[in-house]
PDB file of C-alpha atoms in Angstrom:
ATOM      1  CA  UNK A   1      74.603 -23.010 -21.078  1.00 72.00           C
ATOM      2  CA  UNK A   2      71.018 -21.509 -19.713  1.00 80.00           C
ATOM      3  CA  UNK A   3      71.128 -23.213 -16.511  1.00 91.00           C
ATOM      4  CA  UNK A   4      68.050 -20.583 -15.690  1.00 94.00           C
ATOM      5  CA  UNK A   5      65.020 -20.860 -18.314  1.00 94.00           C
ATOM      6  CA  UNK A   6      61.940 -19.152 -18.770  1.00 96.00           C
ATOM      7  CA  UNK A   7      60.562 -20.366 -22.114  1.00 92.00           C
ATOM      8  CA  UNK A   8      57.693 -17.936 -22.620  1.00 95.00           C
ATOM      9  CA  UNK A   9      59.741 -14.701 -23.689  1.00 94.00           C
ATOM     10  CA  UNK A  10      55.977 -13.341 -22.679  1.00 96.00           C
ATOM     11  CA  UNK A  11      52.069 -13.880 -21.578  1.00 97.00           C
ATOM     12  CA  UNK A  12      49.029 -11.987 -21.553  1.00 98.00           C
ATOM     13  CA  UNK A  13      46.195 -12.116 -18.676  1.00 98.00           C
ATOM     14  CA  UNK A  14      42.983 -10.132 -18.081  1.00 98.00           C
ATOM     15  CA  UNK A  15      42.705  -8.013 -15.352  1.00 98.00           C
ATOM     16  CA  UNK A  16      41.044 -10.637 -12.214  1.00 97.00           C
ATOM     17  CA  UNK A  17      42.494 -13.286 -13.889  1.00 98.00           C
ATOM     18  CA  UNK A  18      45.154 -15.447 -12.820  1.00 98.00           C
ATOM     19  CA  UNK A  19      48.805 -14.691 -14.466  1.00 98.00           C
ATOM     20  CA  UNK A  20      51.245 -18.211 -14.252  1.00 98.00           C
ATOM     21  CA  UNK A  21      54.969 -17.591 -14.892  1.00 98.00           C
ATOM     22  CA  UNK A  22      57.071 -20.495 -15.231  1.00 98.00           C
ATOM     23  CA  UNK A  23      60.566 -21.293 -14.768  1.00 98.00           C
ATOM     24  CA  UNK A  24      62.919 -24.229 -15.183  1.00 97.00           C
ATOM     25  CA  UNK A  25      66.691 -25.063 -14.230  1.00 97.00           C
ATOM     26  CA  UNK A  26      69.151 -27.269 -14.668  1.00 96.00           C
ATOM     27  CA  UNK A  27      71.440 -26.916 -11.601  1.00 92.00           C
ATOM     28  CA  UNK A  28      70.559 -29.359  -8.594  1.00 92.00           C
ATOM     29  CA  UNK A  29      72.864 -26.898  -6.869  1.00 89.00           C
ATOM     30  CA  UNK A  30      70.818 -24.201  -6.929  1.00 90.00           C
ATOM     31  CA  UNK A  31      69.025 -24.026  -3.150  1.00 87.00           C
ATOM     32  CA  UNK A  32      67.343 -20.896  -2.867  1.00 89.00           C
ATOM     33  CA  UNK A  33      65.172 -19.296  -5.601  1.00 92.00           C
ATOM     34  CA  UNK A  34      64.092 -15.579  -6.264  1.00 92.00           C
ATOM     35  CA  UNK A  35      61.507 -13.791  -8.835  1.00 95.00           C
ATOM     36  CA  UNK A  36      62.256 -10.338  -9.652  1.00 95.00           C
ATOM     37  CA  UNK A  37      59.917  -7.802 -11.561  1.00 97.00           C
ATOM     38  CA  UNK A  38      61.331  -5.063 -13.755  1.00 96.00           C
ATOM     39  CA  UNK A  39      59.478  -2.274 -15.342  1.00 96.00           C
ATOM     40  CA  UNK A  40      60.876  -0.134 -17.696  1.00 92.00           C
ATOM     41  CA  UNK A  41      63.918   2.080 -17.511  1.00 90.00           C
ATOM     42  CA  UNK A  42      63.975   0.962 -13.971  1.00 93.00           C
ATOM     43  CA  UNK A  43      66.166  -1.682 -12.151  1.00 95.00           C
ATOM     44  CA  UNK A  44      64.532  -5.211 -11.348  1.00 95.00           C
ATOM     45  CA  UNK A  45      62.915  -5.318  -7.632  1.00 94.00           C
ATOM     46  CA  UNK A  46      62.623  -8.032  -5.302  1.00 91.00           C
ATOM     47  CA  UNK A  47      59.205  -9.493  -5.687  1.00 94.00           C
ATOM     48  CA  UNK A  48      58.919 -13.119  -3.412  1.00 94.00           C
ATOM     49  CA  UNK A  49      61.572 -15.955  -2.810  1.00 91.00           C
ATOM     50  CA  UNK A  50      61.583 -19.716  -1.684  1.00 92.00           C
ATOM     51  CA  UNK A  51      64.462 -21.754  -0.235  1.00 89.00           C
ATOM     52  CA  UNK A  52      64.853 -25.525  -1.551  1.00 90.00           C
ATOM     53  CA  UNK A  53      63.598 -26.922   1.108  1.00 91.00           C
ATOM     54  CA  UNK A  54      59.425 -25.472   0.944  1.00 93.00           C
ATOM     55  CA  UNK A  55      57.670 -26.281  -1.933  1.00 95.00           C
ATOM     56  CA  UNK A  56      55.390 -23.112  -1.702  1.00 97.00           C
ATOM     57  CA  UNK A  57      55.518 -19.442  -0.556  1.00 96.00           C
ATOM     58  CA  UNK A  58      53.120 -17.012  -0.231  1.00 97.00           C
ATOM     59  CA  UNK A  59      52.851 -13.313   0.168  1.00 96.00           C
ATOM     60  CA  UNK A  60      49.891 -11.534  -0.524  1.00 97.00           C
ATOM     61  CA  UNK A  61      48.887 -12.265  -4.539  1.00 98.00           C
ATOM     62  CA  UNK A  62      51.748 -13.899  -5.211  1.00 98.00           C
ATOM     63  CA  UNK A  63      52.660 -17.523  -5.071  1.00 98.00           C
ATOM     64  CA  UNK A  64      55.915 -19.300  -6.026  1.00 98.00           C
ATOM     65  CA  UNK A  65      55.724 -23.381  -6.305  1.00 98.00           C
ATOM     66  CA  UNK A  66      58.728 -25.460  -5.956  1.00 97.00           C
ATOM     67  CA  UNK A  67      59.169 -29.030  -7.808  1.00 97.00           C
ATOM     68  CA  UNK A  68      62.563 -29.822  -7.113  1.00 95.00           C
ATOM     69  CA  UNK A  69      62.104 -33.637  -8.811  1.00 96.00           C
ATOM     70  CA  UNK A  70      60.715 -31.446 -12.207  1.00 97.00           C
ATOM     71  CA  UNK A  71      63.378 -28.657 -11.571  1.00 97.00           C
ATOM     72  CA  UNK A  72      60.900 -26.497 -12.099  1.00 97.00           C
ATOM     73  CA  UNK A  73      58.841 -23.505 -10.348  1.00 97.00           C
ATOM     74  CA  UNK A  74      56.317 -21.061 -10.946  1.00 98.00           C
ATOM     75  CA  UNK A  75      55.013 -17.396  -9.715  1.00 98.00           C
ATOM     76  CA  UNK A  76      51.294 -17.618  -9.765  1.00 98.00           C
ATOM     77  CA  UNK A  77      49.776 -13.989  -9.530  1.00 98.00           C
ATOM     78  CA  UNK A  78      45.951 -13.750  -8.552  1.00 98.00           C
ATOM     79  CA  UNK A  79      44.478 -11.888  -8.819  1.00 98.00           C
ATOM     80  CA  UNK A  80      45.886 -10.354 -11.808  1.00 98.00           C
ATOM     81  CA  UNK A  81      46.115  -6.624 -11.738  1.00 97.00           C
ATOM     82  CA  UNK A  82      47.423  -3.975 -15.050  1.00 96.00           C
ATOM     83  CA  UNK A  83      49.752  -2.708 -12.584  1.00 96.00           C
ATOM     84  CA  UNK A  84      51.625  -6.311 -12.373  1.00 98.00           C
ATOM     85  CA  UNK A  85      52.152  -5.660 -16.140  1.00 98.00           C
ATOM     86  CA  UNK A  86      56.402  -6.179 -16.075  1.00 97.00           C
ATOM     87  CA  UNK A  87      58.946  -8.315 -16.895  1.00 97.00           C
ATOM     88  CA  UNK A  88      59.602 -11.132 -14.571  1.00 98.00           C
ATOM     89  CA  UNK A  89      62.621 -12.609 -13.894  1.00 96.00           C
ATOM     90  CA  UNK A  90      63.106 -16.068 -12.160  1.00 96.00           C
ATOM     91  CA  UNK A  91      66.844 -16.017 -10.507  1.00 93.00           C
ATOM     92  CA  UNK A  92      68.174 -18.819  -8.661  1.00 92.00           C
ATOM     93  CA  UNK A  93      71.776 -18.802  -5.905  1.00 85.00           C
ATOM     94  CA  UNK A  94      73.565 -21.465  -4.745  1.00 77.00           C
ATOM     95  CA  UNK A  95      74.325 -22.221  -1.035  1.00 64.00           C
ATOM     96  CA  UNK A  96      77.571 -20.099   0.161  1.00 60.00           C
ATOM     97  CA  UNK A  97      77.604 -17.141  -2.365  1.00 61.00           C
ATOM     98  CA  UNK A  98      75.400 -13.939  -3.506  1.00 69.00           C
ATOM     99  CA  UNK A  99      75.801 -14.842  -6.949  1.00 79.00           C
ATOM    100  CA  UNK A 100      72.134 -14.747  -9.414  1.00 85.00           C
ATOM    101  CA  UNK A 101      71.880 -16.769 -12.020  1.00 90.00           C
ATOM    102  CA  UNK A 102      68.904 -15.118 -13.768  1.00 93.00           C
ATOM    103  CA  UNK A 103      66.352 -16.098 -16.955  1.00 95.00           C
ATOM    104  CA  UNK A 104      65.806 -14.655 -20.054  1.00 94.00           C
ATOM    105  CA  UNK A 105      62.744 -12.954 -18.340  1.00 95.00           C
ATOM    106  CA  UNK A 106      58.854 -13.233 -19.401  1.00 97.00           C
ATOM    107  CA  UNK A 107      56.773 -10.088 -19.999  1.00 97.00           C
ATOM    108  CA  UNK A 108      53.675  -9.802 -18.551  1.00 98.00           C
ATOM    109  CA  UNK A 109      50.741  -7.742 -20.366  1.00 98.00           C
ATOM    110  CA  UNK A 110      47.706  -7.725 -17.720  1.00 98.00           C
ATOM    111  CA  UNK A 111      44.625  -6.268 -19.611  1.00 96.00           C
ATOM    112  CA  UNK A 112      41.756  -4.479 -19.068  1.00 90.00           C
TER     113      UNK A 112
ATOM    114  CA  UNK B   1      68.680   6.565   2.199  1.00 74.00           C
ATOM    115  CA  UNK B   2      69.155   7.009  -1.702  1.00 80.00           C
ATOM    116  CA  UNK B   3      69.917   3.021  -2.194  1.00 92.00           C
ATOM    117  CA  UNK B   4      72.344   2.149  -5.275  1.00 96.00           C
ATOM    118  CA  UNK B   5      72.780   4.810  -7.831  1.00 97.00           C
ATOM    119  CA  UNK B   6      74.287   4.397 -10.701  1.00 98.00           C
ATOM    120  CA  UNK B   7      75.955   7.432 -13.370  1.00 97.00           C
ATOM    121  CA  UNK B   8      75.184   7.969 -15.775  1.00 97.00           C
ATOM    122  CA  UNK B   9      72.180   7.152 -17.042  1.00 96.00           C
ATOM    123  CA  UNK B  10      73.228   7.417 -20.728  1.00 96.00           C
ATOM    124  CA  UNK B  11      76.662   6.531 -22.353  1.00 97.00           C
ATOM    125  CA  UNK B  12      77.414   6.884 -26.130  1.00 97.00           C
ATOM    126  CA  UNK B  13      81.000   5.975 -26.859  1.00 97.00           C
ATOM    127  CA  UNK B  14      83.126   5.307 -30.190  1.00 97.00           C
ATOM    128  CA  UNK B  15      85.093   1.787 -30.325  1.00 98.00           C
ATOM    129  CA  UNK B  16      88.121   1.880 -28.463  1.00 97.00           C
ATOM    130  CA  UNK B  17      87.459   4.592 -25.679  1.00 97.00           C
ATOM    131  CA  UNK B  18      87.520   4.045 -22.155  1.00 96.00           C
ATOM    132  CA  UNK B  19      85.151   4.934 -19.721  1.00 96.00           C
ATOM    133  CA  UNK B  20      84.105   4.580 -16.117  1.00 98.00           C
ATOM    134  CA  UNK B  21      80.395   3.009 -15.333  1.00 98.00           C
ATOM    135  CA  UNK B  22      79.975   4.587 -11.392  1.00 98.00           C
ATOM    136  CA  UNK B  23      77.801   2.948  -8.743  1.00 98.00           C
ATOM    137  CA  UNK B  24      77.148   3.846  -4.656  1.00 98.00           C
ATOM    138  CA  UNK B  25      74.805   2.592  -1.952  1.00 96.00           C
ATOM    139  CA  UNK B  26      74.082   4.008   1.228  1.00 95.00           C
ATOM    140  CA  UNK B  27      73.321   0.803   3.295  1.00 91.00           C
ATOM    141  CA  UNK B  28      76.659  -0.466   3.870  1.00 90.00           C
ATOM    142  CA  UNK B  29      75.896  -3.556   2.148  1.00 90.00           C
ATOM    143  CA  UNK B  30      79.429  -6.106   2.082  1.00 89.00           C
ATOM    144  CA  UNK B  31      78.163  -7.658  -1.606  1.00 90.00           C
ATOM    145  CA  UNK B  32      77.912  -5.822  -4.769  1.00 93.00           C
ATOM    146  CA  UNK B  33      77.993  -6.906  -8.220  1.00 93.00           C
ATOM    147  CA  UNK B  34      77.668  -5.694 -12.131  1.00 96.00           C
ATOM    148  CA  UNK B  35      75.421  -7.176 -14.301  1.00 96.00           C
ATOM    149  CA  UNK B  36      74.541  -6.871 -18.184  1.00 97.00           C
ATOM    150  CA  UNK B  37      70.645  -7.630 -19.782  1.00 95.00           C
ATOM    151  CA  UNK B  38      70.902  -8.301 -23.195  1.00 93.00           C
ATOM    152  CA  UNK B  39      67.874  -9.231 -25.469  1.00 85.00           C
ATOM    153  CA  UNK B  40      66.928 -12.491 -24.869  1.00 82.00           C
ATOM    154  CA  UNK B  41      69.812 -12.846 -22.402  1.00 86.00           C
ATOM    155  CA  UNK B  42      68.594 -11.958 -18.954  1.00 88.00           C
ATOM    156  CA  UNK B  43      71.254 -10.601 -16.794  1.00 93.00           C
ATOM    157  CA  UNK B  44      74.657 -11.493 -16.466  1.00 94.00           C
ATOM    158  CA  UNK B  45      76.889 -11.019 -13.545  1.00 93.00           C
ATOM    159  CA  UNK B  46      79.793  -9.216 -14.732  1.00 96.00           C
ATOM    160  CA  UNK B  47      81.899  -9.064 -11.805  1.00 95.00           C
ATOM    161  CA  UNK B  48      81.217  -8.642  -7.966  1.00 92.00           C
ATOM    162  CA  UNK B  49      82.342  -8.168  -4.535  1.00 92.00           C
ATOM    163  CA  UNK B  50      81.884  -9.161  -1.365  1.00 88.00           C
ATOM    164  CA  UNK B  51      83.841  -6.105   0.839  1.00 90.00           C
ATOM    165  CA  UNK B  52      86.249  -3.876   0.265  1.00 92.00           C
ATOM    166  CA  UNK B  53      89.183  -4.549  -1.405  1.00 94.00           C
ATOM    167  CA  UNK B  54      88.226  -7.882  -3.073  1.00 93.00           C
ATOM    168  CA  UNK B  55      86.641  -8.201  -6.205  1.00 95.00           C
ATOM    169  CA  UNK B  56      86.358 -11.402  -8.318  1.00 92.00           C
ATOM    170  CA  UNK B  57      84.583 -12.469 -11.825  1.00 93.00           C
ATOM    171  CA  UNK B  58      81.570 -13.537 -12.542  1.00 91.00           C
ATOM    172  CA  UNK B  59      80.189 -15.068 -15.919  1.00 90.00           C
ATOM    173  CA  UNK B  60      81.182 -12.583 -18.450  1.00 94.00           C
ATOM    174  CA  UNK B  61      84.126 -10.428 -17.098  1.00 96.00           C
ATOM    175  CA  UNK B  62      86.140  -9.792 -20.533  1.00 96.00           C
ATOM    176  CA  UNK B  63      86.931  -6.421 -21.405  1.00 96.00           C
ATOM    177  CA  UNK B  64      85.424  -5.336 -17.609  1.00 97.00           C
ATOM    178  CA  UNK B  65      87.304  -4.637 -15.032  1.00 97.00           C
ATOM    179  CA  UNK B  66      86.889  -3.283 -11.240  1.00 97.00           C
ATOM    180  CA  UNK B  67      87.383  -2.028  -7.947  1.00 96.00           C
ATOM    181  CA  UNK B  68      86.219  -2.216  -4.685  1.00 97.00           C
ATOM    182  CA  UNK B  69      88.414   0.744  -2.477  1.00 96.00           C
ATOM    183  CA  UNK B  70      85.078   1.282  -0.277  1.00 96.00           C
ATOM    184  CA  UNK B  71      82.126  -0.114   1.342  1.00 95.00           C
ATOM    185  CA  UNK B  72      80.349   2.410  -0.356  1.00 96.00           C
ATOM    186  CA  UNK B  73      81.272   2.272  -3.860  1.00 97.00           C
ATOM    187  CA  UNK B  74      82.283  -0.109  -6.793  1.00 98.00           C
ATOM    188  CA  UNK B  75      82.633   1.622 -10.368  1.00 98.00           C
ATOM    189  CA  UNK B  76      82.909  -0.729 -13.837  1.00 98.00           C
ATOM    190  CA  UNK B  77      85.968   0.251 -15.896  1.00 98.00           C
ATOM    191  CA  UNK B  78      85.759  -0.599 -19.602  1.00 96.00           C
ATOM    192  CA  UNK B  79      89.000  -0.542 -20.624  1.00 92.00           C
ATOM    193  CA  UNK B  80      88.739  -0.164 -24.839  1.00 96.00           C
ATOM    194  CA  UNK B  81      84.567  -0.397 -25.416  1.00 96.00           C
ATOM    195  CA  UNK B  82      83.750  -2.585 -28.217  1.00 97.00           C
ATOM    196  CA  UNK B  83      80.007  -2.679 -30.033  1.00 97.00           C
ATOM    197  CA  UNK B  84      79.105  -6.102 -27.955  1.00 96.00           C
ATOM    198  CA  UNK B  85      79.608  -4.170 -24.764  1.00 97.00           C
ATOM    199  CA  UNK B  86      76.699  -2.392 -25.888  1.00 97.00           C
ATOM    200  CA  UNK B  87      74.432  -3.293 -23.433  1.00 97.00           C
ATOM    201  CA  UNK B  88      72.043  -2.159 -20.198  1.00 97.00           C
ATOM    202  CA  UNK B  89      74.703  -2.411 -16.706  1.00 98.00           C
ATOM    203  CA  UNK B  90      72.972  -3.068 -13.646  1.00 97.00           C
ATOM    204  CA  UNK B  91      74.526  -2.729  -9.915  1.00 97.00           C
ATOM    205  CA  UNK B  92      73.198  -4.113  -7.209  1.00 94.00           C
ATOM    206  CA  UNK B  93      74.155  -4.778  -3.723  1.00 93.00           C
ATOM    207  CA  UNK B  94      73.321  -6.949  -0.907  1.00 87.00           C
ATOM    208  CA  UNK B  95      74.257  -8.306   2.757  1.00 78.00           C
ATOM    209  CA  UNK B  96      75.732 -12.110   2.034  1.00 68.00           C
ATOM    210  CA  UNK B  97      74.111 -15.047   1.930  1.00 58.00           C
ATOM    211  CA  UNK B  98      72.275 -15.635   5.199  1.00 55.00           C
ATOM    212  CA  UNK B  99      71.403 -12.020   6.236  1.00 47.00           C
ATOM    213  CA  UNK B 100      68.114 -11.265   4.191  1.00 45.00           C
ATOM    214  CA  UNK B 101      70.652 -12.614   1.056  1.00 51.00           C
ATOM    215  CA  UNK B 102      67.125 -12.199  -0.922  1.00 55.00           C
ATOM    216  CA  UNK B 103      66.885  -8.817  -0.927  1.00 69.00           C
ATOM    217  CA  UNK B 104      69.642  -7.532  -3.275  1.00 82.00           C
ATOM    218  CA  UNK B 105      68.879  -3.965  -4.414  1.00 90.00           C
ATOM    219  CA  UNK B 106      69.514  -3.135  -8.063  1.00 94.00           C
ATOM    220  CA  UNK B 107      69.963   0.347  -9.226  1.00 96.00           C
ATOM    221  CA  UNK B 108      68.374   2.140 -12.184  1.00 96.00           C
ATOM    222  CA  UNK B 109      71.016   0.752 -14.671  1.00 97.00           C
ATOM    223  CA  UNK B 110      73.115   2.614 -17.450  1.00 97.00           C
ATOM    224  CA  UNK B 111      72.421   2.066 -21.149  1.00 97.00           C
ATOM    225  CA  UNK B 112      75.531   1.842 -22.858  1.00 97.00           C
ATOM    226  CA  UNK B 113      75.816   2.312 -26.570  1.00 97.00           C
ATOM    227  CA  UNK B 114      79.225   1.458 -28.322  1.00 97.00           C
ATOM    228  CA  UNK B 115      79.561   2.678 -31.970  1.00 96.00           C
TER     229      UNK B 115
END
């Protein structure tokens, strides 16, 4: 049972473009909500984060959306850059415990 | 600091042997964890622990098992490797939930290949 889903296994921007990764869940449990990039041969990072209870976060080019009715959330990247070029990872905890539940992941190709 | 490290970085084993998947921080983190990424899987947790000397399971623990003696470190045993443990392992640790719970710090991972 995927309880984390990203359903596009991957995407392709042009550079100055905007990149949107989506994600969707199925666990009204889940209260606090992470995206984590991972290049290759390297562990994921940290990228942003959003509790439940905002429905947006911002740092820098990156944006994460929360729709808690839809269950759903998205990392909006702008501009896009060929450095952003990773896999993404949406990754969601519940309240009380460290534990990630991650998603399949969504690669991101940002072109010249 | 070096963050989470992980040895070694390559692993080619025969069915049935044993081996020992090592991981350390340096930043005294209570919560670390294992996890697996699998094609088309994501990762997923293995096992984890949130301070020394307690350990507990996370979504697929079979055939895993480990240890939490320090702070410092928390190694992955596999007891008799089979070809679905073939896989890339992941550490990572963390403070818990509440103190910067966001920022868990994964290591470089070990790619495991069971023949």
């Amino acid at each position: 049972d995927q309880q984390v889903k990203q359903n596009s296994p991957s995407l392709s921007v042009q550079e100055g473009r905007i990149s949107i990764l989506n994600c969707d869940y199925t666990n009204s449990m889940f209260d606090y909500f992470l995206w984590y990039k991972k290049y290759p041969a390297e562990g994921p990072t940290f990228l942003i984060s959003i509790s439940s209870i905002k429905d947006k976060n911002e740092d820098g080019r990156f944006t994460v959306f929360l729709n808690k009715s839809a269950k759903h959330l998205s990392l909006h990247i702008v501009p896009s850059q060929p450095g952003d070029s990773a896999v993404y990872f949406c990754a969601a905890y519940t309240g009380g415990g460290n534990k990630l539940t991650f998603g399949t992941g969504t690669q991101l190709k940002v072109e010249l | 600091n070096a963050g989470v490290t992980q040895t070694p970085k390559f692993q080619v084993l025969k069915t049935g042997q044993s081996m020992t998947l090592q991981c350390a921080q340096d930043m005294n983190h209570e919560y670390m964890s294992w996890y697996r990424q699998d094609p088309g899987m994501g990762l997923r947790l293995i096992h984890y622990s949130v301070g020394a000397g307690i350990t507990d399971q996370g979504e697929v623990p079979n055939g895993y098992n480990v240890s939490r003696s320090t702070t410092e470190d928390f190694p992955l045993r596999l007891l008799s490797a089979a070809p679905s443990q073939t896989s890339v392992y992941f550490c990572a640790s963390s403070h818990p939930t509440g103190v910067a719970a966001d920022t868990q710090y994964f290591g470089p991972g070990t790619r495991l290949t069971v023949l």
